[in-house]
Coordinates of N, CA and C in Angstrom, one line a residue:
L1 N -5.1 6.9 3.2 CA -5.8 6.9 1.9 C -7.1 5.7 1.8
I2 N -6.9 5.0 3.1 CA -8.0 3.8 2.5 C -9.0 4.1 3.8
R3 N -10.1 4.3 3.1 CA -11.6 4.6 4.0 C -11.8 3.1 4.6
S4 N -11.8 2.4 4.0 CA -12.5 1.1 4.5 C -11.9 0.0 3.5
V5 N -11.7 -1.4 4.4 CA -11.1 -2.5 4.2 C -11.4 -3.4 4.7
S6 N -12.3 -4.3 4.4 CA -12.5 -5.4 4.9 C -11.8 -6.7 4.5
Q7 N -11.7 -7.6 5.4 CA -10.9 -8.8 5.0 C -11.8 -9.5 3.9
K8 N -13.4 -9.4 4.7 CA -14.0 -10.5 4.3 C -14.5 -10.1 2.7
M9 N -14.5 -8.5 2.7 CA -15.0 -8.1 1.0 C -14.0 -8.0 0.3
K10 N -12.7 -8.1 0.6 CA -11.4 -8.1 0.1 C -11.5 -7.0 -1.1
T11 N -12.1 -5.5 -1.0 CA -11.9 -4.4 -1.3 C -11.1 -3.2 -1.1
R12 N -10.5 -2.5 -1.5 CA -10.2 -1.4 -1.5 C -11.3 -0.3 -1.6
I13 N -11.3 0.8 -1.0 CA -12.2 1.4 -0.9 C -11.5 2.9 -0.2
G14 N -10.9 3.6 -1.3 CA -10.4 5.2 -1.2 C -11.0 5.8 -0.1
S15 N -10.2 6.6 0.4 CA -10.8 7.7 1.8 C -11.8 8.4 1.3
E16 N -11.7 8.7 -0.1 CA -12.4 10.0 -0.6 C -13.6 9.4 -1.6
F17 N -13.7 8.0 -1.7 CA -14.6 7.6 -2.5 C -16.1 8.0 -2.1
A18 N -16.8 8.1 -1.1 CA -17.7 8.1 -0.8 C -18.4 9.9 -1.3
R19 N -16.9 10.6 -1.3 CA -17.5 12.2 -1.7 C -17.6 12.2 -3.0
Q20 N -17.1 11.5 -3.9 CA -17.2 11.4 -5.3 C -18.7 11.7 -5.7
N21 N -19.0 12.2 -6.9 CA -20.1 12.3 -7.6 C -20.6 11.2 -8.5
K22 N -19.4 10.5 -8.6 CA -19.4 9.0 -9.6 C -18.4 8.3 -8.9
R23 N -19.1 7.4 -8.1 CA -18.4 6.8 -7.2 C -18.2 5.0 -8.2
V24 N -17.1 5.2 -8.4 CA -16.3 4.0 -9.3 C -15.6 2.8 -8.9
L25 N -16.3 1.8 -9.0 CA -15.4 0.4 -8.7 C -14.6 -0.1 -10.0
F26 N -13.5 -0.4 -9.9 CA -12.9 -1.0 -10.8 C -12.9 -2.6 -10.3
L27 N -13.6 -3.0 -11.1 CA -13.6 -4.7 -11.0 C -12.7 -5.6 -12.1
G28 N -12.0 -6.2 -11.0 CA -10.9 -7.0 -12.0 C -11.2 -8.1 -11.7
E29 N -10.4 -9.2 -12.4 CA -10.9 -10.9 -12.5 C -10.5 -11.3 -11.6
S30 N -9.0 -12.0 -11.4 CA -8.5 -12.6 -10.0 C -7.0 -12.3 -9.6
W31 N -6.9 -13.2 -8.5 CA -5.9 -13.2 -8.3 C -5.0 -14.2 -8.9
Y32 N -3.5 -14.5 -8.7 CA -2.9 -15.3 -8.7 C -1.4 -15.0 -8.1
G33 N -0.7 -16.1 -7.6 CA -0.1 -16.2 -6.8 C -0.2 -16.6 -5.8
D34 N 0.8 -16.3 -4.5 CA 0.5 -16.8 -3.0 C 0.0 -15.7 -2.2
F35 N -1.2 -15.5 -2.2 CA -2.1 -14.7 -1.6 C -2.7 -15.1 -0.3
Q36 N -2.7 -14.5 0.5 CA -3.3 -14.8 1.7 C -4.4 -13.9 2.1
A37 N -5.5 -14.3 2.9 CA -6.4 -12.9 3.3 C -6.0 -11.6 3.8
G38 N -6.2 -10.6 2.9 CA -5.8 -9.5 3.3 C -4.8 -9.1 2.4
D39 N -4.0 -9.6 2.1 CA -2.8 -9.6 1.1 C -3.4 -8.7 0.2
E40 N -4.5 -9.1 -0.7 CA -4.8 -7.9 -1.7 C -4.9 -6.6 -1.6
V41 N -5.7 -6.1 -0.5 CA -5.3 -4.9 -0.4 C -4.0 -4.2 -0.1
R42 N -3.3 -5.1 0.8 CA -1.7 -4.6 0.9 C -1.1 -4.5 -0.3
Y43 N -1.0 -5.2 -1.3 CA -0.6 -5.5 -2.4 C -0.9 -4.3 -3.2
I44 N -2.2 -3.8 -3.5 CA -2.8 -2.6 -4.3 C -1.9 -1.1 -3.4
Q45 N -2.3 -1.3 -1.9 CA -1.2 -0.2 -1.2 C 0.3 0.1 -1.5
S46 N 0.7 -1.2 -1.6 CA 2.5 -1.4 -2.0 C 2.7 -0.8 -3.1
W47 N 1.7 -0.9 -4.1 CA 2.2 -0.6 -5.5 C 2.2 1.1 -5.4
I48 N 0.7 1.6 -5.0 CA 0.6 3.1 -4.7 C 2.2 3.5 -3.9
E49 N 2.3 2.9 -3.0 CA 3.9 3.6 -2.2 C 4.6 3.0 -2.6
R50 N 4.9 2.5 -3.9 CA 6.0 1.9 -4.4 C 7.0 1.3 -3.7
K51 N 6.2 0.0 -3.3 CA 7.1 -0.9 -2.4 C 7.0 -2.3 -2.6
L52 N 6.7 -2.7 -4.0 CA 6.6 -3.9 -4.5 C 8.3 -4.3 -4.7
P53 N 8.4 -5.4 -4.2 CA 9.6 -6.2 -4.5 C 10.1 -6.1 -5.4
G54 N 11.2 -5.3 -6.1 CA 12.2 -5.3 -7.5 C 11.3 -5.2 -8.6
R55 N 9.7 -5.1 -8.8 CA 9.6 -4.4 -10.0 C 7.9 -3.5 -10.1
S56 N 7.7 -3.0 -10.9 CA 6.6 -2.2 -10.8 C 5.2 -3.4 -11.1
D57 N 4.0 -2.9 -11.4 CA 2.9 -4.0 -11.5 C 2.2 -3.4 -12.6
R58 N 2.1 -3.8 -13.7 CA 2.2 -3.6 -15.3 C 0.3 -3.2 -15.3
F59 N -0.4 -4.1 -14.2 CA -1.7 -4.0 -14.5 C -2.1 -2.7 -13.8
F60 N -2.1 -2.7 -12.5 CA -2.2 -1.1 -11.7 C -1.6 0.1 -12.5
S61 N -0.2 -0.5 -12.9 CA 0.2 0.8 -14.1 C -0.5 1.4 -14.9
R62 N -1.1 0.7 -15.5 CA -2.1 0.7 -16.7 C -3.0 1.4 -16.3
I63 N -3.7 0.7 -15.3 CA -4.9 1.6 -15.1 C -4.7 2.9 -14.9
Y64 N -3.5 3.1 -14.1 CA -3.7 4.8 -13.6 C -2.8 5.7 -14.5
N65 N -2.0 4.8 -15.7 CA -2.0 5.8 -16.9 C -3.1 6.1 -17.9
A66 N -3.9 5.2 -17.8 CA -5.1 5.7 -18.7 C -5.8 6.8 -18.0
C67 N -6.1 6.8 -16.8 CA -6.7 7.3 -16.0 C -6.3 9.0 -15.5
N68 N -5.1 9.2 -15.7 CA -4.1 10.4 -15.6 C -3.4 11.0 -16.7
L69 N -3.1 12.1 -16.7 CA -2.3 12.9 -17.4 C -0.8 12.3 -17.3
K70 N -0.6 11.9 -16.5 CA 0.9 11.7 -15.8 C 1.2 10.1 -16.0
S71 N 2.1 9.3 -15.9 CA 2.4 8.3 -16.1 C 3.1 8.0 -14.5
A72 N 2.6 6.5 -14.2 CA 2.7 6.4 -12.8 C 4.1 6.3 -12.4
A73 N 5.0 6.1 -13.4 CA 6.0 6.2 -13.4 C 7.1 7.4 -13.1
D74 N 6.7 8.5 -13.9 CA 6.7 9.7 -13.2 C 5.8 10.5 -12.2
S75 N 5.3 9.7 -11.5 CA 3.6 10.4 -10.6 C 4.4 10.1 -8.9
T76 N 4.3 10.8 -8.0 CA 4.9 10.7 -6.7 C 3.8 10.1 -5.8
N77 N 4.1 9.4 -5.0 CA 3.2 8.4 -4.0 C 2.0 9.4 -3.9
Q78 N 2.0 10.7 -3.5 CA 1.0 11.2 -3.0 C -0.1 11.6 -4.2
E79 N 0.7 11.3 -5.5 CA -0.1 11.7 -7.1 C -0.8 10.3 -7.2
R80 N -0.3 9.0 -7.0 CA -1.0 7.9 -7.3 C -2.0 7.7 -5.9
G81 N -1.7 8.1 -4.9 CA -2.7 7.8 -3.9 C -3.5 8.9 -3.9
A82 N -3.9 10.0 -4.5 CA -4.7 10.6 -4.7 C -5.6 10.6 -5.6
F83 N -5.4 9.5 -6.5 CA -6.1 8.8 -7.5 C -7.0 7.8 -6.9
W84 N -6.0 6.9 -6.4 CA -6.5 5.6 -5.8 C -7.3 6.2 -4.6
A85 N -7.4 6.9 -4.1 CA -8.3 7.6 -3.0 C -9.7 7.6 -3.4
K86 N -9.8 8.0 -4.6 CA -11.0 8.6 -4.9 C -12.3 7.2 -5.6
V87 N -11.4 6.2 -5.7 CA -11.9 5.1 -6.3 C -12.1 3.3 -5.6
A88 N -12.7 2.7 -5.7 CA -12.6 1.3 -5.4 C -12.2 0.1 -6.2
F89 N -11.6 -0.7 -5.5 CA -11.0 -1.9 -6.5 C -11.1 -3.2 -5.9
T90 N -11.7 -4.2 -6.5 CA -11.9 -5.4 -6.0 C -11.8 -6.4 -7.3
N91 N -11.5 -7.6 -7.1 CA -11.4 -8.7 -8.4 C -12.7 -9.5 -8.1
L92 N -13.3 -9.9 -8.7 CA -14.6 -10.5 -8.9 C -14.1 -12.0 -8.2
V93 N -13.2 -12.4 -8.7 CA -12.9 -13.9 -8.2 C -11.6 -13.6 -6.7
S94 N -12.1 -13.4 -5.6 CA -11.4 -13.0 -4.8 C -10.2 -13.7 -4.2
E95 N -9.7 -14.6 -4.6 CA -8.9 -15.9 -4.2 C -7.9 -16.3 -5.7
S96 N -6.8 -16.3 -5.2 CA -5.8 -16.9 -6.2 C -6.1 -18.0 -6.8
V97 N -6.3 -18.2 -8.0 CA -6.6 -19.1 -9.0 C -5.3 -20.3 -9.5
G98 N -4.6 -19.7 -9.0 CA -3.2 -20.4 -9.4 C -1.6 -19.7 -9.1
S99 N -0.8 -20.4 -9.9 CA 0.7 -19.4 -9.7 C 1.2 -18.6 -10.9
A100 N 0.3 -18.3 -11.8 CA 0.6 -17.5 -12.7 C -0.7 -17.0 -13.5
A101 N -0.4 -15.8 -14.1 CA -1.6 -15.2 -14.8 C -2.4 -15.9 -15.6
R102 N -1.4 -16.9 -16.3 CA -2.1 -17.8 -17.7 C -3.4 -18.9 -17.2
I103 N -3.0 -18.7 -15.7 CA -4.0 -19.9 -15.3 C -5.7 -19.4 -15.1
R104 N -6.5 -19.9 -15.7 CA -7.7 -19.2 -15.7 C -8.7 -19.6 -14.5
P105 N -9.3 -18.8 -13.9 CA -10.3 -19.1 -13.2 C -11.4 -20.2 -13.5
A106 N -11.5 -21.3 -12.6 CA -12.5 -22.6 -12.9 C -13.8 -22.1 -12.7
D107 N -14.9 -22.9 -13.1 CA -16.3 -22.4 -13.2 C -16.5 -22.3 -11.6
A108 N -16.1 -23.0 -10.6 CA -16.3 -22.7 -9.0 C -15.8 -21.7 -8.3
H109 N -14.7 -20.8 -9.4 CA -14.5 -19.7 -9.1 C -15.2 -18.5 -9.2
W110 N -15.5 -18.8 -10.4 CA -16.5 -17.4 -10.9 C -18.0 -17.9 -10.1
A111 N -18.5 -18.9 -10.1 CA -19.3 -18.9 -9.1 C -19.6 -18.3 -7.8
R112 N -18.6 -18.3 -6.8 CA -18.2 -17.9 -5.9 C -17.8 -16.3 -6.1
G113 N -17.3 -16.0 -7.3 CA -17.2 -14.7 -7.2 C -18.3 -13.7 -7.4
V114 N -19.2 -14.3 -8.2 CA -20.9 -13.7 -8.6 C -21.3 -13.6 -7.2
R115 N -21.6 -14.9 -6.5 CA -22.3 -15.0 -5.3 C -21.9 -13.6 -4.4
R116 N -20.6 -13.7 -4.3 CA -19.7 -12.3 -3.3 C -20.2 -11.1 -3.8
L117 N -20.0 -10.7 -5.4 CA -20.6 -9.6 -5.9 C -21.8 -9.1 -5.3
R118 N -23.1 -10.0 -5.4 CA -24.1 -9.8 -5.5 C -24.2 -9.3 -3.6
L119 N -23.6 -9.3 -2.8 CA -23.4 -9.4 -1.4 C -22.5 -7.7 -1.3
I120 N -21.5 -7.7 -2.1 CA -20.9 -6.8 -1.6 C -20.8 -5.4 -2.4
L121 N -22.0 -5.5 -3.8 CA -21.8 -4.3 -4.3 C -22.9 -3.2 -3.5
P122 N -23.9 -3.5 -2.6 CA -24.4 -2.6 -1.7 C -23.6 -1.9 -0.5
R123 N -22.7 -2.7 -0.4 CA -21.8 -2.3 0.9 C -20.7 -1.5 0.2
I124 N -20.2 -1.9 -0.9 CA -19.4 -0.9 -1.1 C -20.1 0.8 -1.6
G125 N -20.9 0.8 -2.1 CA -21.5 2.3 -2.4 C -21.1 2.5 -3.5
C126 N -21.0 1.8 -4.4 CA -20.8 2.3 -6.0 C -21.7 2.7 -6.4
D127 N -21.6 3.7 -7.8 CA -23.0 3.6 -8.9 C -22.7 3.5 -10.1
R128 N -21.0 2.9 -10.4 CA -20.7 2.5 -11.5 C -19.5 1.5 -12.0
V129 N -19.5 0.7 -12.4 CA -18.3 -0.3 -12.7 C -17.7 -0.4 -13.5
L130 N -16.1 -0.4 -13.7 CA -15.9 -0.7 -14.8 C -14.9 -1.7 -14.7
M131 N -15.8 -2.5 -15.6 CA -15.1 -4.0 -15.5 C -14.0 -4.8 -16.6
L132 N -13.1 -5.2 -15.8 CA -11.9 -5.1 -16.7 C -11.6 -6.6 -17.1
G133 N -12.0 -6.8 -18.3 CA -11.8 -8.1 -19.0 C -13.4 -8.4 -19.2
F134 N -12.9 -9.6 -20.7 CA -14.1 -9.9 -21.1 C -14.9 -11.1 -20.3
D135 N -14.3 -11.9 -19.6 CA -14.2 -12.8 -18.8 C -15.3 -12.2 -17.5
T136 N -14.7 -11.3 -17.1 CA -15.2 -10.7 -15.5 C -16.4 -9.8 -16.1
T137 N -16.6 -9.2 -17.4 CA -17.9 -8.5 -17.9 C -19.1 -9.9 -18.0
F138 N -18.7 -11.0 -18.7 CA -19.5 -12.0 -19.0 C -20.3 -12.7 -17.8
Y139 N -19.6 -12.6 -16.5 CA -20.2 -13.1 -15.4 C -20.5 -12.0 -14.6
A140 N -19.8 -10.7 -14.7 CA -20.6 -9.8 -13.5 C -21.5 -8.6 -13.9
E141 N -21.5 -8.9 -15.4 CA -22.5 -7.9 -15.7 C -24.4 -7.8 -15.6
P142 N -24.3 -9.0 -15.3 CA -25.7 -9.3 -15.3 C -26.1 -9.0 -13.7
V143 N -25.0 -9.4 -12.6 CA -25.4 -8.7 -11.6 C -25.4 -7.4 -11.1
I144 N -24.2 -6.6 -11.9 CA -24.2 -5.2 -11.9 C -25.5 -4.6 -12.6
K145 N -26.0 -5.1 -13.4 CA -27.2 -4.3 -13.9 C -28.2 -4.7 -13.2
A146 N -28.5 -5.7 -12.7 CA -29.6 -6.2 -11.7 C -30.1 -5.0 -10.8
Q147 N -28.7 -4.5 -10.0 CA -29.0 -4.0 -8.9 C -28.6 -2.2 -9.3
G148 N -28.8 -2.0 -10.7 CA -29.2 -0.5 -11.1 C -28.1 0.3 -11.3
L149 N -26.7 -0.7 -11.7 CA -25.5 0.7 -11.1 C -24.9 0.4 -12.7
L150 N -24.6 1.7 -13.1 CA -24.0 1.6 -14.7 C -22.7 0.5 -14.7
S151 N -22.7 0.0 -15.9 CA -21.7 -1.0 -16.1 C -20.7 -0.9 -17.5
V152 N -19.7 -0.5 -17.3 CA -18.9 -0.5 -18.6 C -18.0 -1.5 -19.0
P153 N -17.9 -2.2 -19.9 CA -16.9 -3.4 -20.2 C -15.6 -2.7 -20.9
C154 N -14.6 -3.2 -20.5 CA -12.8 -2.8 -20.9 C -12.3 -4.0 -21.0
P155 N -11.6 -3.9 -21.8 CA -10.6 -4.7 -22.2 C -9.7 -4.9 -20.9
H156 N -9.1 -6.3 -20.5 CA -8.0 -6.3 -19.6 C -6.8 -5.6 -19.8
P157 N -6.9 -4.5 -18.7 CA -5.2 -3.7 -19.1 C -4.0 -4.8 -19.2
S158 N -4.2 -5.7 -19.2 CA -2.7 -6.3 -19.2 C -2.7 -7.5 -20.5
G159 N -4.0 -6.8 -21.2 CA -4.2 -8.1 -22.3 C -3.4 -7.7 -23.8
Y160 N -3.2 -8.3 -24.5 CA -2.2 -8.4 -25.6 C -3.1 -7.1 -26.7
G161 N -2.1 -6.2 -26.9 CA -2.9 -5.2 -27.9 C -3.7 -4.0 -27.2
V162 N -3.9 -4.0 -25.8 CA -4.8 -3.3 -25.2 C -3.8 -2.0 -24.9
T163 N -4.5 -0.7 -25.7 CA -3.6 0.6 -25.7 C -4.4 1.2 -24.4
K164 N -3.3 2.2 -24.0 CA -3.8 3.5 -23.5 C -4.8 4.3 -23.4
A165 N -4.8 4.5 -25.0 CA -6.2 5.1 -25.5 C -7.6 4.8 -25.4
T166 N -7.5 3.0 -25.4 CA -8.4 2.1 -25.4 C -9.3 2.4 -23.9
L167 N -8.1 2.2 -23.0 CA -8.3 2.1 -21.7 C -8.8 3.4 -21.2
G168 N -8.1 4.4 -21.5 CA -8.4 5.8 -21.2 C -10.0 6.4 -22.0
A169 N -10.5 5.5 -23.0 CA -11.8 6.1 -23.3 C -13.1 5.3 -22.9
K170 N -12.3 4.1 -22.3 CA -13.3 3.6 -21.2 C -13.3 4.0 -19.8
W171 N -12.4 4.9 -19.3 CA -12.5 5.6 -18.4 C -13.4 6.5 -18.2
I172 N -13.2 7.6 -19.6 CA -14.1 8.7 -19.8 C -15.6 8.0 -19.8
E173 N -15.7 7.1 -20.5 CA -17.2 6.4 -20.8 C -17.7 6.0 -19.3
V174 N -17.1 5.5 -18.7 CA -17.5 5.7 -17.0 C -17.7 6.5 -16.1
L175 N -17.3 7.7 -16.5 CA -17.5 8.7 -15.9 C -18.3 9.6 -16.5
K176 N -19.4 9.3 -17.6 CA -20.3 10.2 -18.4 C -21.6 10.1 -17.5

C-alpha cells in the first residue's frame, strides 16, 4: 500500500498516488505523544489495518468518513487501504510537540515545518494540498501557492463542531 516512505520526509505516499490524475496531499498540523522517527508512517498504517492499541483514531477516521460513502468502522482493511493508497499524508510539524493534543506547536516548530515543507513538496509530487486546520493553513499556504499548487483550507477534522459534510465539501473542492 505504501509506494514511498522516507524517514527524513516523514510522509506516507500511497502506492497508487503517482497514477492519480489529481494527486492530493493531506497536510496535517503536528504529532503529539511519544513518537520516534518513522513512527508517524507506522501509525497511519496501523490505523488502516486496525492495529491501533485499544481504540480507533478520530482524526484519520473523520478524514476517511468524509471522503468515502462508507464509514471507517464499516469498511474493511482493503477498503481503507485502497483510499489511502491514492493519497499522501504528512504533518507540517513533523515532530511531537507535547504529550497531548491540547499542546500547540511553538514558533520554532512552525518555522522548522515551513522549511521542511519547501523541500518536500517537489519530492512528494502532489498537485494539490488539503490543509487541515487554520494554523496549518496560515503557515503552509504561502509555501504551497509559491510552488504553484492548488491549496484548499479545511477545518481540522478533530475540531469542535466540524461536521462530516464540511470535511466532505472540502474533499470535493480539492478534487475540482
